[in-house]
XYZ file of N, CA and C in Angstrom:
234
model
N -84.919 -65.524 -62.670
C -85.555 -64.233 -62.712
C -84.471 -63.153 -62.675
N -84.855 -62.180 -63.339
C -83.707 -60.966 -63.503
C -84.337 -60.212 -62.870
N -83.302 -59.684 -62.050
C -83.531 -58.255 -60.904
C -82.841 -57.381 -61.596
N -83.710 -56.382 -61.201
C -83.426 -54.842 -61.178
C -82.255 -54.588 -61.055
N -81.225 -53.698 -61.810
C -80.262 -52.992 -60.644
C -80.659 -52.233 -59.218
N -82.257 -52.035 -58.931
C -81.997 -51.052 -57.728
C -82.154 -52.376 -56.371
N -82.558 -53.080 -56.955
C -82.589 -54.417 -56.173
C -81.512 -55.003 -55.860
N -80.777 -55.102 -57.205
C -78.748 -55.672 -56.999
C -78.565 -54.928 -55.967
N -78.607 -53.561 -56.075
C -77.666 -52.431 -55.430
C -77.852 -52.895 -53.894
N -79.656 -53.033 -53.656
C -79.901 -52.963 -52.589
C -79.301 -54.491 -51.316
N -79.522 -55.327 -52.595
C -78.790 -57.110 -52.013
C -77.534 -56.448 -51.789
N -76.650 -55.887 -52.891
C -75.332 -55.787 -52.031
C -75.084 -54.795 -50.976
N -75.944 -53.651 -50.570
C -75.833 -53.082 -49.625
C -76.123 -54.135 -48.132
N -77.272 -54.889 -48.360
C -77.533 -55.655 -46.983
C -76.040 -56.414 -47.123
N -75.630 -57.453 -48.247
C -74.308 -58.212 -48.156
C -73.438 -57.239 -47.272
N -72.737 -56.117 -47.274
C -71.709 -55.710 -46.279
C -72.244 -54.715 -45.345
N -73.841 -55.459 -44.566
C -74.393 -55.542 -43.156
C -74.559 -56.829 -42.990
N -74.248 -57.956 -43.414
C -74.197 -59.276 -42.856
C -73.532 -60.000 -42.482
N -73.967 -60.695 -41.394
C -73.173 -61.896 -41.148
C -73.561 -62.783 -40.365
N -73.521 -64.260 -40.642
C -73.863 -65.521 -40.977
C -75.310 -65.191 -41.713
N -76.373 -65.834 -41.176
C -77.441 -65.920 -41.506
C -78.643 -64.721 -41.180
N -78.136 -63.455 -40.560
C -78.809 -62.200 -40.987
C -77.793 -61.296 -40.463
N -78.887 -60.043 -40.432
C -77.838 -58.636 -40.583
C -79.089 -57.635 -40.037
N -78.013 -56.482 -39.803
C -79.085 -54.604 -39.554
C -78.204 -53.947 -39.790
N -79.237 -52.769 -39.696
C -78.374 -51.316 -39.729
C -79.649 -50.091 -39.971
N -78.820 -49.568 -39.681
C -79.782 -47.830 -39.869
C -80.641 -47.664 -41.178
N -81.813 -47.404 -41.331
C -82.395 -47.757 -42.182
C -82.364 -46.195 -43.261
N -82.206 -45.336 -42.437
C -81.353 -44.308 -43.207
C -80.305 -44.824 -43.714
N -79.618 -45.282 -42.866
C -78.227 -45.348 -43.428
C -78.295 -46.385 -44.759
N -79.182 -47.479 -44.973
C -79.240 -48.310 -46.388
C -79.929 -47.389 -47.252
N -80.973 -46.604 -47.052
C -81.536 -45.973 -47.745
C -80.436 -45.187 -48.940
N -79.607 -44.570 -47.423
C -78.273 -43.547 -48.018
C -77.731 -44.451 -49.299
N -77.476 -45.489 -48.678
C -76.577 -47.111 -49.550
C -77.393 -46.862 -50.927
N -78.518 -47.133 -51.326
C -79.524 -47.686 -52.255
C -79.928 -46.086 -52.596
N -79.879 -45.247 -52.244
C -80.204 -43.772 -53.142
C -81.441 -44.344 -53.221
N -82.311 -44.392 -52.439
C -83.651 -44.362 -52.467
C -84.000 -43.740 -51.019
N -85.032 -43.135 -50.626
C -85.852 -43.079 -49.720
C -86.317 -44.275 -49.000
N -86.034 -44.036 -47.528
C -86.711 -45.265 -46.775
C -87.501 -45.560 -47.365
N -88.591 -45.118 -47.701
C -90.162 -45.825 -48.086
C -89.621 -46.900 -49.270
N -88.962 -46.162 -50.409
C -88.550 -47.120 -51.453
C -87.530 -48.225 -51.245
N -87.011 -48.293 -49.723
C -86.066 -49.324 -49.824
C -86.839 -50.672 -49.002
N -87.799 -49.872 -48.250
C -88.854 -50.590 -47.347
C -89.308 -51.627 -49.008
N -89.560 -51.115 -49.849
C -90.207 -51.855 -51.243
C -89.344 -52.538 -51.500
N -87.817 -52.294 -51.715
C -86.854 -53.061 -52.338
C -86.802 -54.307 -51.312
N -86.358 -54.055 -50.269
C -86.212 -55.315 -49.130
C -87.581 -56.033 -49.412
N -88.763 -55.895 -49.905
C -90.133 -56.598 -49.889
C -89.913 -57.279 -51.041
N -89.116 -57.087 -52.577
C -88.949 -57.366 -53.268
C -88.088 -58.780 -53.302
N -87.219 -58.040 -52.518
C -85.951 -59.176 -52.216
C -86.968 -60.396 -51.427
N -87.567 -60.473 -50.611
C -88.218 -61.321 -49.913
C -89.231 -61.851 -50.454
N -89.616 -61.254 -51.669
C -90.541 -61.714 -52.907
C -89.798 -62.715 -53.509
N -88.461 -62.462 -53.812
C -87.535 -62.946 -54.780
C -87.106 -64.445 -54.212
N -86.824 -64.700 -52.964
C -86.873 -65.210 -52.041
C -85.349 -65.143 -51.908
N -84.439 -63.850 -51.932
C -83.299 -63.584 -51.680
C -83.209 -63.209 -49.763
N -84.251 -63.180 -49.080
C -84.489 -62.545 -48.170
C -85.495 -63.598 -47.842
N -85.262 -64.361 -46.598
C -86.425 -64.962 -46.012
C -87.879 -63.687 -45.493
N -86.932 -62.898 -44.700
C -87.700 -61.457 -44.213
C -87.291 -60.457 -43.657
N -87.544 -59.417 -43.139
C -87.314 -58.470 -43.221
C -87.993 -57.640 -41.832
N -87.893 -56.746 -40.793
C -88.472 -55.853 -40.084
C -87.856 -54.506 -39.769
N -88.543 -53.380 -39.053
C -88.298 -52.101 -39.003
C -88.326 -52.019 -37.744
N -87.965 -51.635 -37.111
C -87.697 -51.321 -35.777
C -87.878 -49.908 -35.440
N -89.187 -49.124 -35.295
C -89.571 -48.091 -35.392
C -88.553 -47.432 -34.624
N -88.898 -47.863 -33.050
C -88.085 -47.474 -32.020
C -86.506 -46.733 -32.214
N -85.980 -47.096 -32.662
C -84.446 -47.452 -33.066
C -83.935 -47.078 -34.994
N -84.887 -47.810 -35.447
C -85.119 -46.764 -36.647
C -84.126 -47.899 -37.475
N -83.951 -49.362 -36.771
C -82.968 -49.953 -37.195
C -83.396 -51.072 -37.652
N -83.205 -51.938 -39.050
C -83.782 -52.905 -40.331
C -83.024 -53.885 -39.754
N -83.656 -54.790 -40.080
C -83.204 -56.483 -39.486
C -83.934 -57.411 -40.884
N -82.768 -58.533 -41.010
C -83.316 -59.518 -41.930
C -82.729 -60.818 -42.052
N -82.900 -61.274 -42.745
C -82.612 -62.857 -42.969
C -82.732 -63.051 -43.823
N -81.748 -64.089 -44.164
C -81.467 -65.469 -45.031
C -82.050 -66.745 -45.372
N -82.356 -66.871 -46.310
C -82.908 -68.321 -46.449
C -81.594 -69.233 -46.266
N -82.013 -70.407 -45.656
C -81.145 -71.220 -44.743
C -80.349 -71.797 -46.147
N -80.810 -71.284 -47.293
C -79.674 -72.091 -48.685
C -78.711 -71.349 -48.772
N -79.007 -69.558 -48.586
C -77.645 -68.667 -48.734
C -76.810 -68.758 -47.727
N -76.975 -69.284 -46.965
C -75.830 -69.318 -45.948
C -75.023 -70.536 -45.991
N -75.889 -71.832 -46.455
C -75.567 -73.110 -46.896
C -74.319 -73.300 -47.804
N -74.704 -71.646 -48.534
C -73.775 -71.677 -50.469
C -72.591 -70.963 -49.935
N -72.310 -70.352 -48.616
C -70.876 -69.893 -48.654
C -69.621 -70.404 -48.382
């Protein structure tokens, strides 16, 4: 399946917030990454987890801070 560039953009923004088998960060701050609006990156990360590049994904209202994961193969492939 072929992804989007805003989807690439957005996989490689989570890639340098990760490490081993998940990652976070300011969800502004990926938004900033991906030139989209939270709301639209909230879609992109749903995409990715569609894609099954992303096991899943949460928001951390509180804190305002995105958390996700790996399917146990991408971490397998490094």
């Amino acid at each position: 399946m072929k992804r989007r560039p805003a989807v690439q953009l957005a996989a490689l923004a989570l890639a340098s917030h990760t490490s081993g088998d998940a990652g976070s960060t300011d969800l502004d701050a990926l938004a900033r990454l991906c030139g989209h609006s939270p709301q639209q990156t909230a879609q992109l990360l749903d995409r990715l987890v569609a894609s099954q590049a992303l096991t899943a994904w949460r928001h951390n209202r509180e804190t305002d801070e995105v958390f996700w994961w790996l399917p146990p193969s991408a971490e397998a492939g490094r």
